[in-house]
GROMACS .gro file of N, CA and C in nm:
model
  528
    1MET      N    1 -20.071  -8.070  14.483
    1MET     CA    2 -20.061  -8.043  14.341
    1MET      C    3 -20.177  -8.109  14.268
    2ASN      N    4 -20.235  -8.039  14.178
    2ASN     CA    5 -20.343  -8.093  14.097
    2ASN      C    6 -20.281  -8.145  13.967
    3LYS      N    7 -20.276  -8.276  13.952
    3LYS     CA    8 -20.214  -8.335  13.834
    3LYS      C    9 -20.285  -8.293  13.705
    4GLN      N   10 -20.416  -8.279  13.710
    4GLN     CA   11 -20.489  -8.242  13.589
    4GLN      C   12 -20.447  -8.104  13.539
    5THR      N   13 -20.419  -8.014  13.632
    5THR     CA   14 -20.373  -7.881  13.593
    5THR      C   15 -20.243  -7.891  13.514
    6VAL      N   16 -20.152  -7.975  13.562
    6VAL     CA   17 -20.024  -7.992  13.492
    6VAL      C   18 -20.046  -8.059  13.357
    7HIS      N   19 -20.131  -8.161  13.352
    7HIS     CA   20 -20.163  -8.224  13.224
    7HIS      C   21 -20.218  -8.120  13.125
    8ASP      N   22 -20.306  -8.034  13.173
    8ASP     CA   23 -20.364  -7.930  13.087
    8ASP      C   24 -20.257  -7.832  13.039
    9GLU      N   25 -20.164  -7.794  13.128
    9GLU     CA   26 -20.055  -7.704  13.089
    9GLU      C   27 -19.968  -7.768  12.980
   10LEU      N   28 -19.937  -7.896  12.998
   10LEU     CA   29 -19.855  -7.967  12.900
   10LEU      C   30 -19.925  -7.970  12.764
   11GLU      N   31 -20.053  -7.996  12.765
   11GLU     CA   32 -20.128  -8.003  12.638
   11GLU      C   33 -20.142  -7.865  12.573
   12ARG      N   34 -20.159  -7.763  12.654
   12ARG     CA   35 -20.166  -7.627  12.598
   12ARG      C   36 -20.035  -7.592  12.529
   13ALA      N   37 -19.924  -7.621  12.596
   13ALA     CA   38 -19.793  -7.591  12.537
   13ALA      C   39 -19.771  -7.674  12.410
   14ARG      N   40 -19.812  -7.799  12.412
   14ARG     CA   41 -19.797  -7.885  12.294
   14ARG      C   42 -19.876  -7.827  12.176
   15ALA      N   43 -19.999  -7.789  12.200
   15ALA     CA   44 -20.083  -7.732  12.093
   15ALA      C   45 -20.023  -7.600  12.043
   16ASP      N   46 -19.975  -7.517  12.135
   16ASP     CA   47 -19.915  -7.390  12.097
   16ASP      C   48 -19.789  -7.413  12.014
   17PHE      N   49 -19.707  -7.509  12.055
   17PHE     CA   50 -19.584  -7.539  11.983
   17PHE      C   51 -19.615  -7.582  11.839
   18HIS      N   52 -19.713  -7.669  11.824
   18HIS     CA   53 -19.750  -7.714  11.690
   18HIS      C   54 -19.808  -7.600  11.606
   19ALA      N   55 -19.886  -7.513  11.669
   19ALA     CA   56 -19.939  -7.398  11.596
   19ALA      C   57 -19.824  -7.307  11.549
   20LEU      N   58 -19.725  -7.290  11.634
   20LEU     CA   59 -19.611  -7.206  11.599
   20LEU      C   60 -19.534  -7.266  11.481
   21ILE      N   61 -19.492  -7.390  11.495
   21ILE     CA   62 -19.407  -7.447  11.390
   21ILE      C   63 -19.484  -7.475  11.262
   22GLY      N   64 -19.614  -7.493  11.273
   22GLY     CA   65 -19.695  -7.519  11.154
   22GLY      C   66 -19.722  -7.396  11.071
   23GLY      N   67 -19.707  -7.280  11.129
   23GLY     CA   68 -19.741  -7.158  11.057
   23GLY      C   69 -19.623  -7.072  11.019
   24LEU      N   70 -19.502  -7.122  11.037
   24LEU     CA   71 -19.385  -7.040  11.009
   24LEU      C   72 -19.346  -7.042  10.862
   25GLY      N   73 -19.313  -6.925  10.812
   25GLY     CA   74 -19.254  -6.914  10.680
   25GLY      C   75 -19.103  -6.926  10.691
   26GLU      N   76 -19.037  -6.941  10.579
   26GLU     CA   77 -18.891  -6.958  10.578
   26GLU      C   78 -18.819  -6.845  10.652
   27ALA      N   79 -18.862  -6.723  10.630
   27ALA     CA   80 -18.797  -6.609  10.695
   27ALA      C   81 -18.819  -6.611  10.846
   28ASP      N   82 -18.934  -6.662  10.890
   28ASP     CA   83 -18.961  -6.670  11.034
   28ASP      C   84 -18.860  -6.758  11.106
   29TRP      N   85 -18.825  -6.872  11.048
   29TRP     CA   86 -18.733  -6.965  11.112
   29TRP      C   87 -18.598  -6.899  11.141
   30ALA      N   88 -18.552  -6.820  11.047
   30ALA     CA   89 -18.420  -6.759  11.060
   30ALA      C   90 -18.422  -6.625  11.133
   31GLY      N   91 -18.540  -6.575  11.166
   31GLY     CA   92 -18.551  -6.444  11.231
   31GLY      C   93 -18.483  -6.440  11.367
   32GLN      N   94 -18.420  -6.328  11.397
   32GLN     CA   95 -18.355  -6.309  11.526
   32GLN      C   96 -18.460  -6.290  11.635
   33THR      N   97 -18.440  -6.350  11.749
   33THR     CA   98 -18.534  -6.339  11.860
   33THR      C   99 -18.508  -6.213  11.943
   34ARG      N  100 -18.600  -6.184  12.032
   34ARG     CA  101 -18.584  -6.072  12.125
   34ARG      C  102 -18.502  -6.118  12.246
   35GLU      N  103 -18.404  -6.039  12.282
   35GLU     CA  104 -18.330  -6.057  12.408
   35GLU      C  105 -18.254  -6.189  12.418
   36THR      N  106 -18.229  -6.257  12.304
   36THR     CA  107 -18.144  -6.377  12.305
   36THR      C  108 -18.050  -6.370  12.185
   37ARG      N  109 -17.952  -6.458  12.183
   37ARG     CA  110 -17.863  -6.467  12.068
   37ARG      C  111 -17.913  -6.568  11.965
   38TRP      N  112 -18.022  -6.639  11.997
   38TRP     CA  113 -18.074  -6.742  11.908
   38TRP      C  114 -18.162  -6.684  11.798
   39ASN      N  115 -18.173  -6.760  11.688
   39ASN     CA  116 -18.278  -6.729  11.592
   39ASN      C  117 -18.403  -6.805  11.636
   40ASN      N  118 -18.514  -6.785  11.568
   40ASN     CA  119 -18.640  -6.848  11.609
   40ASN      C  120 -18.632  -7.000  11.611
   41GLU      N  121 -18.567  -7.060  11.511
   41GLU     CA  122 -18.557  -7.206  11.509
   41GLU      C  123 -18.478  -7.257  11.629
   42GLN      N  124 -18.369  -7.192  11.660
   42GLN     CA  125 -18.288  -7.233  11.775
   42GLN      C  126 -18.364  -7.214  11.906
   43LEU      N  127 -18.437  -7.104  11.917
   43LEU     CA  128 -18.514  -7.080  12.039
   43LEU      C  129 -18.629  -7.180  12.051
   44LEU      N  130 -18.692  -7.214  11.940
   44LEU     CA  131 -18.797  -7.317  11.945
   44LEU      C  132 -18.740  -7.450  11.993
   45PHE      N  133 -18.619  -7.485  11.946
   45PHE     CA  134 -18.557  -7.607  12.000
   45PHE      C  135 -18.533  -7.591  12.149
   46HIS      N  136 -18.482  -7.477  12.191
   46HIS     CA  137 -18.454  -7.454  12.333
   46HIS      C  138 -18.581  -7.469  12.416
   47MET      N  139 -18.693  -7.423  12.363
   47MET     CA  140 -18.821  -7.439  12.433
   47MET      C  141 -18.857  -7.586  12.445
   48LEU      N  142 -18.835  -7.663  12.341
   48LEU     CA  143 -18.853  -7.808  12.345
   48LEU      C  144 -18.757  -7.870  12.446
   49PHE      N  145 -18.634  -7.824  12.444
   49PHE     CA  146 -18.532  -7.879  12.534
   49PHE      C  147 -18.570  -7.862  12.681
   50GLY      N  148 -18.641  -7.755  12.713
   50GLY     CA  149 -18.688  -7.736  12.850
   50GLY      C  150 -18.770  -7.855  12.899
   51TYR      N  151 -18.849  -7.912  12.810
   51TYR     CA  152 -18.927  -8.032  12.845
   51TYR      C  153 -18.838  -8.156  12.847
   52MET      N  154 -18.744  -8.163  12.754
   52MET     CA  155 -18.654  -8.279  12.749
   52MET      C  156 -18.571  -8.289  12.877
   53VAL      N  157 -18.521  -8.176  12.924
   53VAL     CA  158 -18.434  -8.177  13.042
   53VAL      C  159 -18.510  -8.216  13.168
   54VAL      N  160 -18.639  -8.191  13.171
   54VAL     CA  161 -18.718  -8.226  13.288
   54VAL      C  162 -18.714  -8.376  13.314
   55ARG      N  163 -18.711  -8.454  13.210
   55ARG     CA  164 -18.704  -8.599  13.232
   55ARG      C  165 -18.579  -8.636  13.312
   56ALA      N  166 -18.467  -8.570  13.283
   56ALA     CA  167 -18.344  -8.595  13.361
   56ALA      C  168 -18.357  -8.537  13.502
   57LEU      N  169 -18.416  -8.419  13.512
   57LEU     CA  170 -18.431  -8.357  13.644
   57LEU      C  171 -18.517  -8.442  13.738
   58LEU      N  172 -18.615  -8.511  13.683
   58LEU     CA  173 -18.698  -8.597  13.767
   58LEU      C  174 -18.615  -8.706  13.833
   59THR      N  175 -18.520  -8.759  13.759
   59THR     CA  176 -18.430  -8.861  13.816
   59THR      C  177 -18.339  -8.800  13.921
   60VAL      N  178 -18.287  -8.682  13.893
   60VAL     CA  179 -18.197  -8.614  13.988
   60VAL      C  180 -18.271  -8.586  14.118
   61VAL      N  181 -18.396  -8.540  14.110
   61VAL     CA  182 -18.473  -8.513  14.232
   61VAL      C  183 -18.497  -8.642  14.309
   62ARG      N  184 -18.524  -8.750  14.240
   62ARG     CA  185 -18.546  -8.879  14.309
   62ARG      C  186 -18.422  -8.920  14.390
   63ILE      N  187 -18.305  -8.894  14.335
   63ILE     CA  188 -18.180  -8.930  14.404
   63ILE      C  189 -18.153  -8.833  14.519
   64PHE      N  190 -18.143  -8.703  14.488
   64PHE     CA  191 -18.109  -8.605  14.590
   64PHE      C  192 -18.220  -8.588  14.693
   65GLY      N  193 -18.343  -8.615  14.656
   65GLY     CA  194 -18.455  -8.603  14.749
   65GLY      C  195 -18.452  -8.705  14.861
   66ARG      N  196 -18.372  -8.808  14.844
   66ARG     CA  197 -18.358  -8.910  14.948
   66ARG      C  198 -18.236  -8.886  15.037
   67LEU      N  199 -18.154  -8.791  14.999
   67LEU     CA  200 -18.032  -8.759  15.074
   67LEU      C  201 -18.058  -8.641  15.167
   68PRO      N  202 -17.971  -8.619  15.263
   68PRO     CA  203 -17.985  -8.500  15.348
   68PRO      C  204 -17.983  -8.373  15.260
   69ARG      N  205 -18.063  -8.274  15.297
   69ARG     CA  206 -18.076  -8.153  15.215
   69ARG      C  207 -17.943  -8.081  15.193
   70GLY      N  208 -17.852  -8.095  15.287
   70GLY     CA  209 -17.722  -8.031  15.272
   70GLY      C  210 -17.645  -8.080  15.151
   71VAL      N  211 -17.668  -8.203  15.110
   71VAL     CA  212 -17.600  -8.257  14.992
   71VAL      C  213 -17.646  -8.183  14.867
   72SER      N  214 -17.776  -8.167  14.850
   72SER     CA  215 -17.824  -8.096  14.731
   72SER      C  216 -17.792  -7.947  14.740
   73ARG      N  217 -17.787  -7.893  14.860
   73ARG     CA  218 -17.750  -7.752  14.875
   73ARG      C  219 -17.607  -7.731  14.828
   74ALA      N  220 -17.516  -7.818  14.867
   74ALA     CA  221 -17.376  -7.807  14.824
   74ALA      C  222 -17.365  -7.827  14.672
   75TYR      N  223 -17.438  -7.921  14.619
   75TYR     CA  224 -17.438  -7.947  14.475
   75TYR      C  225 -17.491  -7.825  14.398
   76ALA      N  226 -17.597  -7.763  14.447
   76ALA     CA  227 -17.653  -7.645  14.383
   76ALA      C  228 -17.553  -7.530  14.385
   77ARG      N  229 -17.482  -7.513  14.495
   77ARG     CA  230 -17.381  -7.407  14.503
   77ARG      C  231 -17.269  -7.431  14.403
   78LEU      N  232 -17.228  -7.557  14.392
   78LEU     CA  233 -17.124  -7.592  14.295
   78LEU      C  234 -17.170  -7.559  14.152
   79LEU      N  235 -17.292  -7.595  14.120
   79LEU     CA  236 -17.345  -7.566  13.987
   79LEU      C  237 -17.360  -7.415  13.965
   80ASP      N  238 -17.404  -7.342  14.066
   80ASP     CA  239 -17.415  -7.197  14.053
   80ASP      C  240 -17.278  -7.134  14.025
   81ALA      N  241 -17.173  -7.189  14.082
   81ALA     CA  242 -17.038  -7.136  14.057
   81ALA      C  243 -16.997  -7.156  13.911
   82ALA      N  244 -17.059  -7.249  13.843
   82ALA     CA  245 -17.026  -7.278  13.703
   82ALA      C  246 -17.128  -7.216  13.607
   83VAL      N  247 -17.194  -7.107  13.646
   83VAL     CA  248 -17.300  -7.050  13.563
   83VAL      C  249 -17.248  -6.999  13.429
   84LYS      N  250 -17.130  -6.939  13.425
   84LYS     CA  251 -17.079  -6.885  13.299
   84LYS      C  252 -17.058  -6.996  13.195
   85PRO      N  253 -16.986  -7.104  13.228
   85PRO     CA  254 -16.974  -7.211  13.127
   85PRO      C  255 -17.109  -7.274  13.094
   86PHE      N  256 -17.198  -7.284  13.193
   86PHE     CA  257 -17.331  -7.339  13.167
   86PHE      C  258 -17.405  -7.254  13.064
   87ASP      N  259 -17.402  -7.123  13.080
   87ASP     CA  260 -17.472  -7.034  12.987
   87ASP      C  261 -17.420  -7.053  12.845
   88GLU      N  262 -17.290  -7.064  12.830
   88GLU     CA  263 -17.233  -7.081  12.695
   88GLU      C  264 -17.269  -7.218  12.637
   89ILE      N  265 -17.262  -7.321  12.719
   89ILE     CA  266 -17.299  -7.456  12.672
   89ILE      C  267 -17.448  -7.459  12.637
   90ASN      N  268 -17.530  -7.394  12.716
   90ASN     CA  269 -17.673  -7.386  12.691
   90ASN      C  270 -17.699  -7.319  12.555
   91TYR      N  271 -17.628  -7.210  12.529
   91TYR     CA  272 -17.644  -7.139  12.402
   91TYR      C  273 -17.596  -7.225  12.283
   92VAL      N  274 -17.472  -7.269  12.289
   92VAL     CA  275 -17.414  -7.344  12.177
   92VAL      C  276 -17.487  -7.476  12.159
   93GLY      N  277 -17.523  -7.541  12.268
   93GLY     CA  278 -17.595  -7.668  12.259
   93GLY      C  279 -17.726  -7.654  12.184
   94SER      N  280 -17.801  -7.548  12.212
   94SER     CA  281 -17.928  -7.528  12.141
   94SER      C  282 -17.905  -7.494  11.994
   95CYS      N  283 -17.797  -7.421  11.965
   95CYS     CA  284 -17.765  -7.391  11.825
   95CYS      C  285 -17.736  -7.519  11.749
   96MET      N  286 -17.656  -7.605  11.808
   96MET     CA  287 -17.618  -7.730  11.741
   96MET      C  288 -17.734  -7.828  11.736
   97ALA      N  289 -17.805  -7.842  11.844
   97ALA     CA  290 -17.915  -7.938  11.851
   97ALA      C  291 -18.028  -7.902  11.756
   98ALA      N  292 -18.047  -7.773  11.730
   98ALA     CA  293 -18.153  -7.730  11.636
   98ALA      C  294 -18.124  -7.779  11.495
   99LYS      N  295 -18.000  -7.817  11.467
   99LYS     CA  296 -17.966  -7.874  11.337
   99LYS      C  297 -18.013  -8.019  11.327
  100VAL      N  298 -18.018  -8.088  11.441
  100VAL     CA  299 -18.064  -8.227  11.443
  100VAL      C  300 -18.216  -8.231  11.463
  101PHE      N  301 -18.262  -8.167  11.571
  101PHE     CA  302 -18.406  -8.159  11.596
  101PHE      C  303 -18.456  -8.029  11.533
  102ASN      N  304 -18.450  -8.026  11.403
  102ASN     CA  305 -18.484  -7.906  11.329
  102ASN      C  306 -18.634  -7.897  11.306
  103ARG      N  307 -18.672  -7.805  11.221
  103ARG     CA  308 -18.814  -7.778  11.195
  103ARG      C  309 -18.891  -7.901  11.149
  104ARG      N  310 -18.825  -7.997  11.087
  104ARG     CA  311 -18.893  -8.117  11.039
  104ARG      C  312 -18.911  -8.222  11.149
  105ARG      N  313 -18.836  -8.211  11.257
  105ARG     CA  314 -18.839  -8.313  11.361
  105ARG      C  315 -18.890  -8.264  11.496
  106MET      N  316 -18.895  -8.133  11.515
  106MET     CA  317 -18.930  -8.077  11.646
  106MET      C  318 -19.069  -8.119  11.694
  107GLY      N  319 -19.165  -8.115  11.607
  107GLY     CA  320 -19.302  -8.146  11.647
  107GLY      C  321 -19.318  -8.287  11.698
  108THR      N  322 -19.257  -8.381  11.627
  108THR     CA  323 -19.263  -8.521  11.668
  108THR      C  324 -19.192  -8.541  11.802
  109LYS      N  325 -19.077  -8.480  11.817
  109LYS     CA  326 -19.003  -8.492  11.942
  109LYS      C  327 -19.082  -8.429  12.057
  110PHE      N  328 -19.143  -8.315  12.032
  110PHE     CA  329 -19.223  -8.249  12.136
  110PHE      C  330 -19.335  -8.342  12.181
  111ASP      N  331 -19.404  -8.405  12.085
  111ASP     CA  332 -19.514  -8.497  12.119
  111ASP      C  333 -19.465  -8.612  12.205
  112ARG      N  334 -19.351  -8.669  12.170
  112ARG     CA  335 -19.297  -8.783  12.246
  112ARG      C  336 -19.261  -8.744  12.388
  113VAL      N  337 -19.198  -8.628  12.401
  113VAL     CA  338 -19.156  -8.582  12.534
  113VAL      C  339 -19.279  -8.554  12.621
  114ILE      N  340 -19.378  -8.487  12.565
  114ILE     CA  341 -19.499  -8.456  12.642
  114ILE      C  342 -19.570  -8.585  12.682
  115ALA      N  343 -19.580  -8.681  12.590
  115ALA     CA  344 -19.644  -8.810  12.623
  115ALA      C  345 -19.569  -8.878  12.738
  116SER      N  346 -19.438  -8.872  12.734
  116SER     CA  347 -19.357  -8.932  12.840
  116SER      C  348 -19.383  -8.863  12.974
  117LEU      N  349 -19.392  -8.730  12.973
  117LEU     CA  350 -19.418  -8.658  13.097
  117LEU      C  351 -19.557  -8.687  13.151
  118HIS      N  352 -19.656  -8.700  13.062
  118HIS     CA  353 -19.791  -8.738  13.106
  118HIS      C  354 -19.787  -8.873  13.179
  119CYS      N  355 -19.721  -8.970  13.120
  119CYS     CA  356 -19.714  -9.104  13.182
  119CYS      C  357 -19.642  -9.101  13.315
  120ARG      N  358 -19.531  -9.030  13.320
  120ARG     CA  359 -19.455  -9.024  13.445
  120ARG      C  360 -19.534  -8.953  13.554
  121LEU      N  361 -19.601  -8.845  13.518
  121LEU     CA  362 -19.681  -8.771  13.616
  121LEU      C  363 -19.792  -8.859  13.672
  122ASP      N  364 -19.858  -8.933  13.587
  122ASP     CA  365 -19.966  -9.021  13.633
  122ASP      C  366 -19.917  -9.126  13.733
  123ALA      N  367 -19.792  -9.166  13.719
  123ALA     CA  368 -19.737  -9.270  13.806
  123ALA      C  369 -19.684  -9.216  13.940
  124GLU      N  370 -19.677  -9.085  13.955
  124GLU     CA  371 -19.621  -9.025  14.077
  124GLU      C  372 -19.719  -9.033  14.194
  125SER      N  373 -19.665  -9.066  14.310
  125SER     CA  374 -19.746  -9.062  14.432
  125SER      C  375 -19.736  -8.922  14.492
  126GLU      N  376 -19.824  -8.893  14.587
  126GLU     CA  377 -19.817  -8.764  14.656
  126GLU      C  378 -19.683  -8.750  14.729
  127ALA      N  379 -19.633  -8.858  14.787
  127ALA     CA  380 -19.504  -8.855  14.856
  127ALA      C  381 -19.391  -8.822  14.757
  128ASP      N  382 -19.396  -8.882  14.637
  128ASP     CA  383 -19.296  -8.852  14.535
  128ASP      C  384 -19.300  -8.705  14.497
  129LEU      N  385 -19.419  -8.653  14.475
  129LEU     CA  386 -19.434  -8.514  14.431
  129LEU      C  387 -19.388  -8.414  14.537
  130ALA      N  388 -19.388  -8.455  14.663
  130ALA     CA  389 -19.344  -8.368  14.773
  130ALA      C  390 -19.193  -8.372  14.794
  131ARG      N  391 -19.127  -8.472  14.738
  131ARG     CA  392 -18.981  -8.485  14.752
  131ARG      C  393 -18.915  -8.373  14.674
  132GLY      N  394 -18.802  -8.319  14.725
  132GLY     CA  395 -18.738  -8.209  14.655
  132GLY      C  396 -18.590  -8.198  14.685
  133MET      N  397 -18.532  -8.093  14.627
  133MET     CA  398 -18.389  -8.069  14.644
  133MET      C  399 -18.360  -7.921  14.615
  134HIS      N  400 -18.239  -7.879  14.648
  134HIS     CA  401 -18.194  -7.744  14.618
  134HIS      C  402 -18.151  -7.737  14.471
  135TYR      N  403 -18.166  -7.618  14.412
  135TYR     CA  404 -18.134  -7.596  14.271
  135TYR      C  405 -18.041  -7.478  14.253
  136PRO      N  406 -17.965  -7.477  14.144
  136PRO     CA  407 -17.877  -7.363  14.115
  136PRO      C  408 -17.960  -7.246  14.061
  137VAL      N  409 -17.991  -7.152  14.146
  137VAL     CA  410 -18.084  -7.044  14.112
  137VAL      C  411 -18.029  -6.950  14.005
  138ARG      N  412 -17.899  -6.949  13.983
  138ARG     CA  413 -17.840  -6.862  13.881
  138ARG      C  414 -17.853  -6.923  13.741
  139TRP      N  415 -17.893  -7.048  13.730
  139TRP     CA  416 -17.901  -7.114  13.600
  139TRP      C  417 -18.027  -7.080  13.523
  140ASP      N  418 -18.133  -7.051  13.592
  140ASP     CA  419 -18.260  -7.029  13.524
  140ASP      C  420 -18.347  -6.941  13.614
  141PRO      N  421 -18.418  -6.844  13.556
  141PRO     CA  422 -18.501  -6.757  13.640
  141PRO      C  423 -18.617  -6.830  13.709
  142PHE      N  424 -18.649  -6.949  13.664
  142PHE     CA  425 -18.760  -7.023  13.724
  142PHE      C  426 -18.714  -7.128  13.824
  143PHE      N  427 -18.583  -7.142  13.843
  143PHE     CA  428 -18.534  -7.230  13.948
  143PHE      C  429 -18.542  -7.156  14.081
  144LYS      N  430 -18.602  -7.221  14.178
  144LYS     CA  431 -18.607  -7.167  14.314
  144LYS      C  432 -18.500  -7.240  14.395
  145ASP      N  433 -18.466  -7.185  14.510
  145ASP     CA  434 -18.364  -7.247  14.593
  145ASP      C  435 -18.398  -7.393  14.624
  146PHE      N  436 -18.523  -7.419  14.654
  146PHE     CA  437 -18.566  -7.557  14.682
  146PHE      C  438 -18.689  -7.584  14.596
  147MET      N  439 -18.685  -7.694  14.523
  147MET     CA  440 -18.797  -7.730  14.436
  147MET      C  441 -18.835  -7.875  14.459
  148THR      N  442 -18.965  -7.898  14.463
  148THR     CA  443 -19.017  -8.034  14.476
  148THR      C  444 -19.034  -8.094  14.337
  149LEU      N  445 -19.062  -8.222  14.334
  149LEU     CA  446 -19.090  -8.289  14.207
  149LEU      C  447 -19.212  -8.223  14.141
  150ALA      N  448 -19.311  -8.184  14.220
  150ALA     CA  449 -19.427  -8.114  14.166
  150ALA      C  450 -19.384  -7.984  14.098
  151ASP      N  451 -19.292  -7.910  14.158
  151ASP     CA  452 -19.240  -7.787  14.097
  151ASP      C  453 -19.172  -7.816  13.963
  152ILE      N  454 -19.099  -7.925  13.957
  152ILE     CA  455 -19.026  -7.961  13.835
  152ILE      C  456 -19.122  -7.991  13.721
  153TYR      N  457 -19.234  -8.052  13.750
  153TYR     CA  458 -19.333  -8.078  13.645
  153TYR      C  459 -19.393  -7.947  13.591
  154ARG      N  460 -19.396  -7.843  13.671
  154ARG     CA  461 -19.452  -7.715  13.628
  154ARG      C  462 -19.348  -7.627  13.559
  155TYR      N  463 -19.221  -7.652  13.588
  155TYR     CA  464 -19.111  -7.570  13.536
  155TYR      C  465 -19.109  -7.558  13.383
  156PRO      N  466 -19.118  -7.666  13.305
  156PRO     CA  467 -19.094  -7.648  13.161
  156PRO      C  468 -19.197  -7.559  13.092
  157THR      N  469 -19.319  -7.556  13.143
  157THR     CA  470 -19.419  -7.470  13.081
  157THR      C  471 -19.395  -7.324  13.118
  158GLN      N  472 -19.344  -7.298  13.238
  158GLN     CA  473 -19.303  -7.161  13.273
  158GLN      C  474 -19.191  -7.116  13.179
  159HIS      N  475 -19.094  -7.203  13.158
  159HIS     CA  476 -18.981  -7.178  13.069
  159HIS      C  477 -19.031  -7.155  12.926
  160PHE      N  478 -19.123  -7.239  12.881
  160PHE     CA  479 -19.182  -7.228  12.747
  160PHE      C  480 -19.251  -7.092  12.730
  161ASP      N  481 -19.336  -7.056  12.824
  161ASP     CA  482 -19.412  -6.931  12.814
  161ASP      C  483 -19.320  -6.809  12.814
  162PHE      N  484 -19.215  -6.814  12.894
  162PHE     CA  485 -19.118  -6.704  12.898
  162PHE      C  486 -19.053  -6.686  12.761
  163HIS      N  487 -19.003  -6.794  12.705
  163HIS     CA  488 -18.934  -6.785  12.576
  163HIS      C  489 -19.032  -6.763  12.461
  164ARG      N  490 -19.154  -6.802  12.476
  164ARG     CA  491 -19.256  -6.781  12.372
  164ARG      C  492 -19.265  -6.633  12.337
  165ARG      N  493 -19.252  -6.550  12.437
  165ARG     CA  494 -19.260  -6.405  12.416
  165ARG      C  495 -19.138  -6.348  12.344
  166GLN      N  496 -19.031  -6.426  12.338
  166GLN     CA  497 -18.908  -6.378  12.273
  166GLN      C  498 -18.902  -6.414  12.125
  167LEU      N  499 -18.993  -6.496  12.079
  167LEU     CA  500 -18.997  -6.529  11.937
  167LEU      C  501 -19.037  -6.406  11.857
  168THR      N  502 -18.982  -6.392  11.739
  168THR     CA  503 -19.016  -6.281  11.651
  168THR      C  504 -19.067  -6.342  11.522
  169LEU      N  505 -19.197  -6.350  11.513
  169LEU     CA  506 -19.257  -6.416  11.398
  169LEU      C  507 -19.319  -6.310  11.308
  170ASP      N  508 -19.406  -6.346  11.219
  170ASP     CA  509 -19.457  -6.252  11.118
  170ASP      C  510 -19.533  -6.135  11.179
  171ALA      N  511 -19.573  -6.047  11.093
  171ALA     CA  512 -19.641  -5.924  11.136
  171ALA      C  513 -19.774  -5.950  11.205
  172ALA      N  514 -19.827  -6.072  11.192
  172ALA     CA  515 -19.953  -6.105  11.261
  172ALA      C  516 -19.931  -6.109  11.412
  173GLY      N  517 -19.805  -6.104  11.457
  173GLY     CA  518 -19.777  -6.094  11.599
  173GLY      C  519 -19.779  -6.224  11.674
  174ARG      N  520 -19.763  -6.337  11.604
  174ARG     CA  521 -19.768  -6.466  11.673
  174ARG      C  522 -19.657  -6.479  11.776
  175GLY      N  523 -19.549  -6.407  11.764
  175GLY     CA  524 -19.440  -6.417  11.861
  175GLY      C  525 -19.452  -6.315  11.972
  176ARG      N  526 -19.556  -6.239  11.971
  176ARG     CA  527 -19.567  -6.132  12.071
  176ARG      C  528 -19.660  -6.171  12.182
   0.00000   0.00000   0.00000
């Protein structure tokens, strides 16, 4: 894994996020997104949340990556069985959290999370980055059956880019 590539991806997403939230009009925030139940503000929080959750996933990989692979495989199957409640919690959680980490706070939170990921990535050894575990593939289209720590660092920007296309912003096409 090339750490600089991941650092560059994180910075690109950070700059894009700030450009998005800095240029939105009132109607843009409340606009309905494509192919989701969220409005733009809620989806923007969800995009931020993808980076926030990675910090927890890094810890989970450190734990399960030291155990026999069958343990994480069983855990992933258990989580996959709970996909319906997960989807609803994911939806409602982003709706509620967007009220706290709203348009006035999202940018600052995004900066803090990205800075944290930069620091953590710099501290990772090659052995750490190669450690991995099984994931619940039904929870997210970017989860693979087995993911390394290096994969987890790349995941939030894939998630960000996917949802970026679902934003519906002004006629200038910023959400397209």
